[in-house]
PDB file of C-alpha atoms in Angstrom:
ATOM      1  CA  MET F   1     -11.537 -84.056 -19.099  1.00  0.00           C
ATOM      2  CA  SER F   2     -14.873 -81.895 -18.705  1.00  0.00           C
ATOM      3  CA  LEU F   3     -15.544 -80.326 -15.399  1.00  0.00           C
ATOM      4  CA  TYR F   4     -19.192 -80.346 -15.947  1.00  0.00           C
ATOM      5  CA  GLN F   5     -21.807 -82.735 -17.221  1.00  0.00           C
ATOM      6  CA  SER F   6     -23.119 -81.078 -20.402  1.00  0.00           C
ATOM      7  CA  GLU F   7     -22.167 -77.701 -22.352  1.00  0.00           C
ATOM      8  CA  VAL F   8     -25.200 -76.212 -21.023  1.00  0.00           C
ATOM      9  CA  GLU F   9     -24.239 -76.986 -17.564  1.00  0.00           C
ATOM     10  CA  ALA F  10     -20.817 -75.518 -18.010  1.00  0.00           C
ATOM     11  CA  VAL F  11     -22.356 -72.390 -19.703  1.00  0.00           C
ATOM     12  CA  ASP F  12     -24.839 -71.766 -16.714  1.00  0.00           C
ATOM     13  CA  ALA F  13     -21.504 -72.212 -14.455  1.00  0.00           C
ATOM     14  CA  LEU F  14     -19.939 -69.490 -16.676  1.00  0.00           C
ATOM     15  CA  SER F  15     -22.546 -67.118 -16.103  1.00  0.00           C
ATOM     16  CA  ILE F  16     -22.395 -67.598 -12.274  1.00  0.00           C
ATOM     17  CA  ALA F  17     -18.906 -67.323 -12.071  1.00  0.00           C
ATOM     18  CA  TYR F  18     -19.055 -63.943 -14.197  1.00  0.00           C
ATOM     19  CA  ASN F  19     -21.934 -62.684 -11.892  1.00  0.00           C
ATOM     20  CA  GLU F  20     -19.402 -63.411  -8.797  1.00  0.00           C
ATOM     21  CA  ILE F  21     -16.121 -61.933 -10.278  1.00  0.00           C
ATOM     22  CA  GLN F  22     -18.695 -58.677 -10.963  1.00  0.00           C
ATOM     23  CA  THR F  23     -19.754 -58.805  -7.329  1.00  0.00           C
ATOM     24  CA  GLU F  24     -16.039 -59.022  -6.011  1.00  0.00           C
ATOM     25  CA  VAL F  25     -14.650 -56.220  -8.165  1.00  0.00           C
ATOM     26  CA  GLY F  26     -17.640 -54.118  -7.229  1.00  0.00           C
ATOM     27  CA  LYS F  27     -16.591 -54.139  -3.860  1.00  0.00           C
ATOM     28  CA  VAL F  28     -13.534 -51.813  -5.118  1.00  0.00           C
ATOM     29  CA  ILE F  29     -14.522 -50.495  -8.256  1.00  0.00           C
ATOM     30  CA  VAL F  30     -17.576 -48.111  -8.525  1.00  0.00           C
ATOM     31  CA  GLY F  31     -19.800 -47.851 -11.207  1.00  0.00           C
ATOM     32  CA  GLN F  32     -17.831 -49.189 -13.945  1.00  0.00           C
ATOM     33  CA  ASP F  33     -19.911 -52.379 -14.523  1.00  0.00           C
ATOM     34  CA  ASP F  34     -19.648 -52.240 -18.489  1.00  0.00           C
ATOM     35  CA  ILE F  35     -15.929 -51.801 -18.329  1.00  0.00           C
ATOM     36  CA  ILE F  36     -15.741 -54.980 -16.312  1.00  0.00           C
ATOM     37  CA  LYS F  37     -17.877 -56.851 -18.360  1.00  0.00           C
ATOM     38  CA  SER F  38     -15.767 -55.867 -21.455  1.00  0.00           C
ATOM     39  CA  VAL F  39     -12.687 -56.825 -19.509  1.00  0.00           C
ATOM     40  CA  LEU F  40     -14.097 -60.296 -18.453  1.00  0.00           C
ATOM     41  CA  VAL F  41     -15.377 -60.913 -21.788  1.00  0.00           C
ATOM     42  CA  ALA F  42     -11.862 -60.539 -23.387  1.00  0.00           C
ATOM     43  CA  ILE F  43     -10.534 -62.463 -20.725  1.00  0.00           C
ATOM     44  CA  PHE F  44     -12.979 -65.621 -21.296  1.00  0.00           C
ATOM     45  CA  SER F  45     -12.583 -65.134 -24.972  1.00  0.00           C
ATOM     46  CA  ASN F  46      -8.697 -65.429 -24.545  1.00  0.00           C
ATOM     47  CA  GLY F  47      -8.226 -61.927 -26.109  1.00  0.00           C
ATOM     48  CA  HIS F  48      -6.147 -58.678 -24.729  1.00  0.00           C
ATOM     49  CA  CYS F  49      -7.861 -55.615 -23.639  1.00  0.00           C
ATOM     50  CA  LEU F  50      -6.851 -51.788 -24.142  1.00  0.00           C
ATOM     51  CA  LEU F  51      -8.370 -49.399 -21.693  1.00  0.00           C
ATOM     52  CA  VAL F  52      -8.212 -45.733 -22.691  1.00  0.00           C
ATOM     53  CA  GLY F  53      -9.214 -42.878 -20.399  1.00  0.00           C
ATOM     54  CA  VAL F  54      -7.450 -39.611 -18.664  1.00  0.00           C
ATOM     55  CA  PRO F  55      -5.334 -40.509 -15.688  1.00  0.00           C
ATOM     56  CA  GLY F  56      -7.283 -40.945 -12.569  1.00  0.00           C
ATOM     57  CA  LEU F  57     -10.126 -43.243 -13.851  1.00  0.00           C
ATOM     58  CA  ALA F  58      -9.092 -46.009 -12.083  1.00  0.00           C
ATOM     59  CA  LYS F  59      -7.642 -47.850 -14.911  1.00  0.00           C
ATOM     60  CA  THR F  60      -5.032 -49.444 -13.041  1.00  0.00           C
ATOM     61  CA  LEU F  61      -6.873 -50.243 -10.244  1.00  0.00           C
ATOM     62  CA  LEU F  62      -9.475 -51.906 -12.157  1.00  0.00           C
ATOM     63  CA  VAL F  63      -6.777 -54.378 -13.440  1.00  0.00           C
ATOM     64  CA  GLN F  64      -5.141 -55.130 -10.234  1.00  0.00           C
ATOM     65  CA  THR F  65      -8.427 -55.670  -8.855  1.00  0.00           C
ATOM     66  CA  ILE F  66      -9.431 -58.489 -11.321  1.00  0.00           C
ATOM     67  CA  SER F  67      -6.220 -59.723 -10.930  1.00  0.00           C
ATOM     68  CA  ARG F  68      -6.951 -60.364  -7.049  1.00  0.00           C
ATOM     69  CA  VAL F  69     -10.299 -62.095  -7.857  1.00  0.00           C
ATOM     70  CA  LEU F  70      -8.607 -64.304 -10.282  1.00  0.00           C
ATOM     71  CA  ASP F  71      -6.020 -66.872  -8.862  1.00  0.00           C
ATOM     72  CA  LEU F  72      -3.470 -65.984 -11.552  1.00  0.00           C
ATOM     73  CA  SER F  73      -0.089 -64.721 -11.380  1.00  0.00           C
ATOM     74  CA  TYR F  74       0.201 -61.133 -12.085  1.00  0.00           C
ATOM     75  CA  ASN F  75       2.896 -58.498 -12.613  1.00  0.00           C
ATOM     76  CA  ARG F  76       2.651 -55.038 -13.730  1.00  0.00           C
ATOM     77  CA  ILE F  77       4.892 -52.934 -16.201  1.00  0.00           C
ATOM     78  CA  GLN F  78       5.062 -49.152 -15.817  1.00  0.00           C
ATOM     79  CA  PHE F  79       6.008 -47.941 -19.752  1.00  0.00           C
ATOM     80  CA  THR F  80       8.054 -45.032 -19.474  1.00  0.00           C
ATOM     81  CA  PRO F  81      10.145 -43.073 -22.395  1.00  0.00           C
ATOM     82  CA  ASP F  82      13.375 -44.939 -21.312  1.00  0.00           C
ATOM     83  CA  LEU F  83      11.965 -48.625 -21.092  1.00  0.00           C
ATOM     84  CA  MET F  84      13.795 -51.149 -23.236  1.00  0.00           C
ATOM     85  CA  PRO F  85      12.502 -54.273 -24.977  1.00  0.00           C
ATOM     86  CA  SER F  86      14.530 -56.293 -22.872  1.00  0.00           C
ATOM     87  CA  ASP F  87      13.282 -55.019 -19.577  1.00  0.00           C
ATOM     88  CA  ILE F  88       9.603 -56.815 -20.866  1.00  0.00           C
ATOM     89  CA  THR F  89      10.871 -59.953 -22.258  1.00  0.00           C
ATOM     90  CA  GLY F  90      13.765 -60.810 -20.435  1.00  0.00           C
ATOM     91  CA  SER F  91      17.678 -60.804 -21.494  1.00  0.00           C
ATOM     92  CA  GLU F  92      20.523 -63.195 -21.435  1.00  0.00           C
ATOM     93  CA  ILE F  93      23.335 -62.602 -18.642  1.00  0.00           C
ATOM     94  CA  LEU F  94      26.676 -64.276 -18.661  1.00  0.00           C
ATOM     95  CA  GLY F  95      27.072 -66.690 -15.633  1.00  0.00           C
ATOM     96  CA  GLU F  96      29.893 -67.453 -13.425  1.00  0.00           C
ATOM     97  CA  ASP F  97      30.096 -70.581 -15.577  1.00  0.00           C
ATOM     98  CA  ARG F  98      30.871 -68.303 -18.571  1.00  0.00           C
ATOM     99  CA  SER F  99      27.934 -69.652 -19.896  1.00  0.00           C
ATOM    100  CA  PHE F 100      24.836 -67.303 -20.947  1.00  0.00           C
ATOM    101  CA  LYS F 101      21.497 -68.034 -18.996  1.00  0.00           C
ATOM    102  CA  PHE F 102      18.221 -66.398 -19.933  1.00  0.00           C
ATOM    103  CA  VAL F 103      16.355 -64.318 -17.036  1.00  0.00           C
ATOM    104  CA  ARG F 104      12.893 -64.116 -17.379  1.00  0.00           C
ATOM    105  CA  GLY F 105      11.173 -60.328 -17.526  1.00  0.00           C
ATOM    106  CA  PRO F 106       8.169 -59.387 -16.171  1.00  0.00           C
ATOM    107  CA  VAL F 107       5.625 -60.445 -19.325  1.00  0.00           C
ATOM    108  CA  PHE F 108       5.882 -64.271 -17.658  1.00  0.00           C
ATOM    109  CA  ALA F 109       2.818 -64.115 -15.931  1.00  0.00           C
ATOM    110  CA  ASN F 110      -0.579 -64.881 -16.448  1.00  0.00           C
ATOM    111  CA  ILE F 111      -1.799 -61.556 -15.988  1.00  0.00           C
ATOM    112  CA  ILE F 112       0.181 -58.248 -17.240  1.00  0.00           C
ATOM    113  CA  LEU F 113      -0.842 -54.759 -16.686  1.00  0.00           C
ATOM    114  CA  ALA F 114       1.045 -52.716 -19.409  1.00  0.00           C
ATOM    115  CA  ASP F 115       0.299 -49.514 -17.492  1.00  0.00           C
ATOM    116  CA  GLU F 116       0.415 -46.270 -19.809  1.00  0.00           C
ATOM    117  CA  ILE F 117       1.676 -48.433 -22.724  1.00  0.00           C
ATOM    118  CA  ASN F 118       1.669 -45.259 -25.164  1.00  0.00           C
ATOM    119  CA  ARG F 119       4.021 -43.654 -22.806  1.00  0.00           C
ATOM    120  CA  THR F 120       7.139 -45.750 -24.357  1.00  0.00           C
ATOM    121  CA  PRO F 121       8.294 -45.132 -27.990  1.00  0.00           C
ATOM    122  CA  PRO F 122       7.381 -47.801 -30.577  1.00  0.00           C
ATOM    123  CA  LYS F 123      10.356 -50.044 -30.552  1.00  0.00           C
ATOM    124  CA  THR F 124       9.352 -50.725 -26.981  1.00  0.00           C
ATOM    125  CA  GLN F 125       5.648 -51.373 -27.707  1.00  0.00           C
ATOM    126  CA  ALA F 126       6.539 -53.961 -30.231  1.00  0.00           C
ATOM    127  CA  ALA F 127       8.130 -55.825 -27.695  1.00  0.00           C
ATOM    128  CA  LEU F 128       4.937 -57.334 -26.725  1.00  0.00           C
ATOM    129  CA  LEU F 129       3.795 -58.199 -30.317  1.00  0.00           C
ATOM    130  CA  GLU F 130       5.073 -61.891 -30.321  1.00  0.00           C
ATOM    131  CA  ALA F 131       3.773 -62.233 -26.671  1.00  0.00           C
ATOM    132  CA  MET F 132       0.398 -61.175 -27.630  1.00  0.00           C
ATOM    133  CA  GLN F 133       0.006 -63.125 -30.598  1.00  0.00           C
ATOM    134  CA  GLU F 134       2.119 -66.286 -30.035  1.00  0.00           C
ATOM    135  CA  ARG F 135       2.108 -66.205 -26.451  1.00  0.00           C
ATOM    136  CA  ALA F 136       5.770 -66.635 -26.368  1.00  0.00           C
ATOM    137  CA  VAL F 137       8.765 -64.490 -26.586  1.00  0.00           C
ATOM    138  CA  THR F 138      12.277 -65.475 -28.627  1.00  0.00           C
ATOM    139  CA  VAL F 139      15.398 -64.150 -27.201  1.00  0.00           C
ATOM    140  CA  GLY F 140      18.614 -64.908 -28.476  1.00  0.00           C
ATOM    141  CA  GLY F 141      17.188 -67.280 -31.164  1.00  0.00           C
ATOM    142  CA  ILE F 142      15.509 -69.421 -28.579  1.00  0.00           C
ATOM    143  CA  THR F 143      11.479 -69.177 -28.009  1.00  0.00           C
ATOM    144  CA  HIS F 144      10.296 -69.246 -24.434  1.00  0.00           C
ATOM    145  CA  ARG F 145       6.643 -70.236 -24.060  1.00  0.00           C
ATOM    146  CA  LEU F 146       4.273 -67.870 -21.549  1.00  0.00           C
ATOM    147  CA  PRO F 147       2.119 -69.476 -19.051  1.00  0.00           C
ATOM    148  CA  LYS F 148      -1.449 -70.258 -19.700  1.00  0.00           C
ATOM    149  CA  PRO F 149      -3.865 -68.342 -19.626  1.00  0.00           C
ATOM    150  CA  PHE F 150      -2.073 -65.315 -20.656  1.00  0.00           C
ATOM    151  CA  PHE F 151      -3.696 -61.942 -21.209  1.00  0.00           C
ATOM    152  CA  VAL F 152      -2.207 -58.096 -21.496  1.00  0.00           C
ATOM    153  CA  LEU F 153      -4.539 -55.839 -20.069  1.00  0.00           C
ATOM    154  CA  ALA F 154      -2.815 -52.328 -21.244  1.00  0.00           C
ATOM    155  CA  THR F 155      -4.198 -48.501 -20.247  1.00  0.00           C
ATOM    156  CA  GLN F 156      -3.639 -46.145 -22.204  1.00  0.00           C
ATOM    157  CA  ASN F 157      -3.959 -42.097 -22.107  1.00  0.00           C
ATOM    158  CA  PRO F 158      -5.463 -40.126 -24.728  1.00  0.00           C
ATOM    159  CA  ILE F 159      -2.985 -39.572 -27.617  1.00  0.00           C
ATOM    160  CA  GLU F 160      -3.708 -36.164 -27.365  1.00  0.00           C
ATOM    161  CA  GLN F 161      -1.852 -35.570 -24.009  1.00  0.00           C
ATOM    162  CA  GLU F 162       1.905 -34.478 -23.541  1.00  0.00           C
ATOM    163  CA  GLY F 163       4.579 -37.479 -23.528  1.00  0.00           C
ATOM    164  CA  THR F 164       2.610 -40.047 -25.485  1.00  0.00           C
ATOM    165  CA  TYR F 165       3.384 -42.005 -29.028  1.00  0.00           C
ATOM    166  CA  PRO F 166       0.590 -43.368 -30.838  1.00  0.00           C
ATOM    167  CA  LEU F 167       0.239 -47.347 -30.858  1.00  0.00           C
ATOM    168  CA  PRO F 168       1.194 -49.024 -34.427  1.00  0.00           C
ATOM    169  CA  GLU F 169      -1.587 -50.125 -36.079  1.00  0.00           C
ATOM    170  CA  ALA F 170      -0.358 -53.958 -35.720  1.00  0.00           C
ATOM    171  CA  GLN F 171       0.014 -53.761 -32.132  1.00  0.00           C
ATOM    172  CA  LEU F 172      -3.429 -52.205 -32.120  1.00  0.00           C
ATOM    173  CA  ASP F 173      -4.972 -55.242 -33.838  1.00  0.00           C
ATOM    174  CA  ARG F 174      -3.618 -57.404 -31.397  1.00  0.00           C
ATOM    175  CA  PHE F 175      -5.945 -56.235 -28.835  1.00  0.00           C
ATOM    176  CA  MET F 176      -9.686 -57.528 -28.941  1.00  0.00           C
ATOM    177  CA  PHE F 177     -11.354 -54.670 -27.002  1.00  0.00           C
ATOM    178  CA  ASN F 178     -10.521 -50.935 -27.026  1.00  0.00           C
ATOM    179  CA  VAL F 179     -12.507 -49.723 -24.045  1.00  0.00           C
ATOM    180  CA  LEU F 180     -13.242 -46.061 -23.326  1.00  0.00           C
ATOM    181  CA  LEU F 181     -13.478 -45.095 -19.836  1.00  0.00           C
ATOM    182  CA  ASP F 182     -15.581 -42.108 -18.893  1.00  0.00           C
ATOM    183  CA  TYR F 183     -15.704 -39.622 -15.598  1.00  0.00           C
ATOM    184  CA  PRO F 184     -18.350 -40.988 -12.997  1.00  0.00           C
ATOM    185  CA  THR F 185     -21.446 -39.441 -12.414  1.00  0.00           C
ATOM    186  CA  PHE F 186     -21.769 -37.413  -9.362  1.00  0.00           C
ATOM    187  CA  GLU F 187     -23.271 -39.857  -7.089  1.00  0.00           C
ATOM    188  CA  GLN F 188     -20.525 -42.402  -8.257  1.00  0.00           C
ATOM    189  CA  GLU F 189     -17.639 -39.897  -7.302  1.00  0.00           C
ATOM    190  CA  LEU F 190     -19.281 -39.208  -4.047  1.00  0.00           C
ATOM    191  CA  MET F 191     -19.036 -42.908  -3.092  1.00  0.00           C
ATOM    192  CA  ILE F 192     -15.426 -43.408  -4.691  1.00  0.00           C
ATOM    193  CA  VAL F 193     -14.293 -40.628  -2.402  1.00  0.00           C
ATOM    194  CA  LYS F 194     -16.085 -42.224   0.757  1.00  0.00           C
ATOM    195  CA  ASN F 195     -14.686 -45.383  -0.080  1.00  0.00           C
ATOM    196  CA  THR F 196     -10.968 -44.167  -0.608  1.00  0.00           C
ATOM    197  CA  THR F 197     -10.770 -41.597   2.113  1.00  0.00           C
ATOM    198  CA  SER F 198     -11.117 -43.826   5.005  1.00  0.00           C
ATOM    199  CA  ASN F 199      -8.958 -47.203   6.290  1.00  0.00           C
ATOM    200  CA  LYS F 200     -11.717 -49.513   5.391  1.00  0.00           C
ATOM    201  CA  THR F 201     -10.076 -52.073   2.785  1.00  0.00           C
ATOM    202  CA  ALA F 202     -12.299 -54.531   0.929  1.00  0.00           C
ATOM    203  CA  GLU F 203     -11.799 -58.329   1.330  1.00  0.00           C
ATOM    204  CA  LEU F 204     -11.972 -60.016  -1.869  1.00  0.00           C
ATOM    205  CA  ARG F 205     -11.755 -63.926  -2.385  1.00  0.00           C
ATOM    206  CA  LYS F 206     -10.570 -66.088  -5.306  1.00  0.00           C
ATOM    207  CA  VAL F 207     -13.201 -66.896  -7.762  1.00  0.00           C
ATOM    208  CA  LEU F 208     -11.644 -68.946 -10.406  1.00  0.00           C
ATOM    209  CA  THR F 209      -8.056 -70.763 -10.959  1.00  0.00           C
ATOM    210  CA  GLY F 210      -6.250 -70.708 -14.328  1.00  0.00           C
ATOM    211  CA  ASP F 211      -7.370 -74.201 -15.149  1.00  0.00           C
ATOM    212  CA  GLN F 212     -10.909 -73.037 -15.104  1.00  0.00           C
ATOM    213  CA  ILE F 213     -10.684 -70.155 -16.847  1.00  0.00           C
ATOM    214  CA  GLU F 214      -8.892 -72.089 -19.658  1.00  0.00           C
ATOM    215  CA  TYR F 215     -11.705 -74.403 -19.753  1.00  0.00           C
ATOM    216  CA  PHE F 216     -14.042 -72.060 -20.175  1.00  0.00           C
ATOM    217  CA  GLN F 217     -12.093 -70.441 -22.895  1.00  0.00           C
ATOM    218  CA  HIS F 218     -12.359 -73.706 -24.611  1.00  0.00           C
ATOM    219  CA  LEU F 219     -15.932 -73.826 -24.015  1.00  0.00           C
ATOM    220  CA  VAL F 220     -16.527 -70.179 -25.222  1.00  0.00           C
ATOM    221  CA  ARG F 221     -15.283 -71.715 -28.488  1.00  0.00           C
ATOM    222  CA  ASN F 222     -17.458 -74.558 -28.531  1.00  0.00           C
ATOM    223  CA  ILE F 223     -20.504 -72.607 -28.412  1.00  0.00           C
ATOM    224  CA  PRO F 224     -22.844 -72.851 -31.682  1.00  0.00           C
ATOM    225  CA  VAL F 225     -23.553 -69.755 -33.916  1.00  0.00           C
ATOM    226  CA  THR F 226     -26.099 -69.619 -36.492  1.00  0.00           C
ATOM    227  CA  ASP F 227     -25.560 -68.688 -39.945  1.00  0.00           C
ATOM    228  CA  ASN F 228     -27.487 -65.260 -39.899  1.00  0.00           C
ATOM    229  CA  VAL F 229     -25.355 -64.134 -36.848  1.00  0.00           C
ATOM    230  CA  LEU F 230     -22.056 -65.039 -38.569  1.00  0.00           C
ATOM    231  CA  ASN F 231     -23.383 -63.244 -41.867  1.00  0.00           C
ATOM    232  CA  TYR F 232     -24.217 -60.228 -39.782  1.00  0.00           C
ATOM    233  CA  ALA F 233     -20.542 -60.110 -38.203  1.00  0.00           C
ATOM    234  CA  VAL F 234     -18.702 -60.335 -41.300  1.00  0.00           C
ATOM    235  CA  ASN F 235     -20.866 -58.348 -43.245  1.00  0.00           C
ATOM    236  CA  LEU F 236     -20.580 -55.663 -40.511  1.00  0.00           C
ATOM    237  CA  VAL F 237     -16.975 -55.660 -40.789  1.00  0.00           C
ATOM    238  CA  SER F 238     -17.157 -55.594 -44.617  1.00  0.00           C
ATOM    239  CA  LYS F 239     -19.189 -52.570 -44.170  1.00  0.00           C
ATOM    240  CA  THR F 240     -16.201 -50.585 -42.777  1.00  0.00           C
ATOM    241  CA  ARG F 241     -13.819 -51.098 -45.873  1.00  0.00           C
ATOM    242  CA  PRO F 242     -14.069 -47.872 -48.217  1.00  0.00           C
ATOM    243  CA  GLY F 243     -14.058 -48.544 -51.487  1.00  0.00           C
ATOM    244  CA  THR F 244     -15.798 -52.126 -51.570  1.00  0.00           C
ATOM    245  CA  SER F 245     -19.267 -53.238 -52.608  1.00  0.00           C
ATOM    246  CA  HIS F 246     -20.366 -53.291 -48.999  1.00  0.00           C
ATOM    247  CA  ALA F 247     -19.379 -49.759 -48.174  1.00  0.00           C
ATOM    248  CA  THR F 248     -21.860 -47.212 -47.114  1.00  0.00           C
ATOM    249  CA  ASP F 249     -21.619 -43.474 -48.333  1.00  0.00           C
ATOM    250  CA  MET F 250     -20.775 -42.619 -44.702  1.00  0.00           C
ATOM    251  CA  VAL F 251     -17.859 -45.234 -44.622  1.00  0.00           C
ATOM    252  CA  ASN F 252     -16.597 -44.024 -48.499  1.00  0.00           C
ATOM    253  CA  ASN F 253     -16.737 -40.266 -47.298  1.00  0.00           C
ATOM    254  CA  TYR F 254     -15.199 -40.100 -43.987  1.00  0.00           C
ATOM    255  CA  LEU F 255     -12.922 -43.641 -43.609  1.00  0.00           C
ATOM    256  CA  THR F 256      -9.403 -44.209 -44.964  1.00  0.00           C
ATOM    257  CA  TRP F 257      -9.522 -47.796 -44.228  1.00  0.00           C
ATOM    258  CA  GLY F 258     -11.534 -50.274 -42.422  1.00  0.00           C
ATOM    259  CA  ALA F 259     -11.303 -53.345 -40.382  1.00  0.00           C
ATOM    260  CA  GLY F 260      -9.386 -56.709 -41.099  1.00  0.00           C
ATOM    261  CA  PRO F 261     -10.766 -60.209 -40.802  1.00  0.00           C
ATOM    262  CA  ARG F 262      -9.224 -60.400 -37.058  1.00  0.00           C
ATOM    263  CA  ALA F 263     -12.214 -57.873 -36.219  1.00  0.00           C
ATOM    264  CA  SER F 264     -14.730 -60.722 -37.627  1.00  0.00           C
ATOM    265  CA  GLN F 265     -13.252 -63.260 -35.597  1.00  0.00           C
ATOM    266  CA  PHE F 266     -13.209 -61.249 -32.306  1.00  0.00           C
ATOM    267  CA  LEU F 267     -17.015 -59.905 -33.068  1.00  0.00           C
ATOM    268  CA  VAL F 268     -18.099 -63.884 -33.186  1.00  0.00           C
ATOM    269  CA  LEU F 269     -15.743 -64.710 -30.014  1.00  0.00           C
ATOM    270  CA  GLY F 270     -16.932 -61.731 -28.325  1.00  0.00           C
ATOM    271  CA  ALA F 271     -20.810 -62.501 -29.091  1.00  0.00           C
ATOM    272  CA  LYS F 272     -20.309 -65.928 -28.016  1.00  0.00           C
ATOM    273  CA  CYS F 273     -18.798 -64.705 -24.562  1.00  0.00           C
ATOM    274  CA  HIS F 274     -21.455 -62.309 -24.004  1.00  0.00           C
ATOM    275  CA  ALA F 275     -24.173 -64.825 -24.776  1.00  0.00           C
ATOM    276  CA  ALA F 276     -22.891 -67.315 -22.211  1.00  0.00           C
ATOM    277  CA  ILE F 277     -22.249 -64.626 -19.316  1.00  0.00           C
ATOM    278  CA  SER F 278     -25.834 -63.339 -19.893  1.00  0.00           C
ATOM    279  CA  GLY F 279     -26.875 -67.307 -19.343  1.00  0.00           C
ATOM    280  CA  LYS F 280     -27.818 -67.762 -23.097  1.00  0.00           C
ATOM    281  CA  TYR F 281     -26.550 -70.959 -25.081  1.00  0.00           C
ATOM    282  CA  SER F 282     -26.223 -69.447 -28.466  1.00  0.00           C
ATOM    283  CA  PRO F 283     -25.229 -65.536 -29.541  1.00  0.00           C
ATOM    284  CA  ASP F 284     -27.880 -63.747 -31.339  1.00  0.00           C
ATOM    285  CA  ILE F 285     -27.286 -60.362 -33.269  1.00  0.00           C
ATOM    286  CA  GLU F 286     -27.961 -58.197 -30.272  1.00  0.00           C
ATOM    287  CA  ASP F 287     -24.753 -59.800 -28.679  1.00  0.00           C
ATOM    288  CA  VAL F 288     -22.701 -59.009 -31.903  1.00  0.00           C
ATOM    289  CA  GLN F 289     -23.997 -55.326 -31.553  1.00  0.00           C
ATOM    290  CA  ALA F 290     -23.132 -55.573 -27.908  1.00  0.00           C
ATOM    291  CA  VAL F 291     -19.757 -56.037 -28.645  1.00  0.00           C
ATOM    292  CA  ALA F 292     -19.169 -54.162 -31.992  1.00  0.00           C
ATOM    293  CA  THR F 293     -18.033 -50.814 -31.012  1.00  0.00           C
ATOM    294  CA  SER F 294     -14.927 -51.901 -28.826  1.00  0.00           C
ATOM    295  CA  VAL F 295     -13.981 -54.283 -31.438  1.00  0.00           C
ATOM    296  CA  LEU F 296     -13.868 -51.617 -33.850  1.00  0.00           C
ATOM    297  CA  ARG F 297     -13.105 -48.484 -32.538  1.00  0.00           C
ATOM    298  CA  HIS F 298      -9.336 -49.298 -32.936  1.00  0.00           C
ATOM    299  CA  ARG F 299      -9.603 -51.084 -36.392  1.00  0.00           C
ATOM    300  CA  ILE F 300     -10.976 -48.033 -38.519  1.00  0.00           C
ATOM    301  CA  VAL F 301      -8.798 -44.915 -39.309  1.00  0.00           C
ATOM    302  CA  ARG F 302     -10.984 -41.748 -40.200  1.00  0.00           C
ATOM    303  CA  ASN F 303      -9.554 -39.228 -42.933  1.00  0.00           C
ATOM    304  CA  TYR F 304      -9.185 -35.812 -42.626  1.00  0.00           C
ATOM    305  CA  LYS F 305     -12.632 -34.977 -43.561  1.00  0.00           C
ATOM    306  CA  ALA F 306     -14.292 -36.636 -40.853  1.00  0.00           C
ATOM    307  CA  GLU F 307     -11.685 -35.150 -38.230  1.00  0.00           C
ATOM    308  CA  ALA F 308     -12.531 -31.778 -39.729  1.00  0.00           C
ATOM    309  CA  GLU F 309     -16.064 -32.238 -39.516  1.00  0.00           C
ATOM    310  CA  GLY F 310     -15.955 -33.617 -36.191  1.00  0.00           C
ATOM    311  CA  VAL F 311     -17.641 -37.180 -37.033  1.00  0.00           C
ATOM    312  CA  SER F 312     -16.379 -39.622 -34.421  1.00  0.00           C
ATOM    313  CA  ILE F 313     -15.553 -43.350 -34.737  1.00  0.00           C
ATOM    314  CA  GLU F 314     -18.569 -44.268 -32.483  1.00  0.00           C
ATOM    315  CA  ARG F 315     -20.736 -42.195 -34.878  1.00  0.00           C
ATOM    316  CA  LEU F 316     -19.469 -43.994 -37.803  1.00  0.00           C
ATOM    317  CA  ILE F 317     -19.761 -47.443 -36.076  1.00  0.00           C
ATOM    318  CA  ASN F 318     -23.673 -46.594 -35.013  1.00  0.00           C
ATOM    319  CA  SER F 319     -24.235 -45.843 -38.778  1.00  0.00           C
ATOM    320  CA  LEU F 320     -23.240 -49.412 -39.541  1.00  0.00           C
ATOM    321  CA  LEU F 321     -25.058 -50.976 -36.615  1.00  0.00           C
TER     322      LEU F 321
END
């Protein structure tokens, strides 16, 4: 049953809700409007988001604050080198009646903060694969459904740092967005220090329930998209694949491999959601471009020549845009 009289009214409601969430999160997080937008676009598109940055840039605080603004269950999993897969999914234990009983792990929540996900070995990282793709976990041959809605919002330290393990490509591809956090400006850092060195705490109100978020997720999928926008998105992804007819000279020279079809899907979904929160009823090419870097950043791999010549992923993506 629809919560609104028409899809136009529903899109307007989504745009209003987005702005309200931005306002509430902005009471705690200073100057990260684009990052907050990316996380919310991923949530409303039913996708997962990977936040990458050096320690101390409020990645964890951002996810915690968003979870406080949304009326959803929330669990934080601190990824460490000794973390085991069963510490995430749960395990079967032998009960007093001599029968096995499944004890749910912290993955059974609406919002999962996978904190410093690349500080645990790939075997444990892979424990999230089924949860992220199927919204379920299988233990002892029995599949357990996860609550809806379900999002993994992961933080990652740069892989050049000590004690980190690169995420497997299969896991990276499960994330809709890869978002880079940079240092704040001088004025922003002044405000951060002022706000965090006093006893003042922000009062946050709940903006959306789980049912409302699920409704908006279905709404985003129902937003119409024109053929020229679809063609642009798929063509953009095709251009990232070296050795194909669509590839540019820069791609052939600097990339080992490009993005797969999942990138095209996330480009279109992200563009739909980006348009909706901006108050538009159908995405255009600018909406695809707005989400392209976050969608493609972790799906294309540079070769040695690109690394030697200092050609960044962002420069390659901008050349395609």
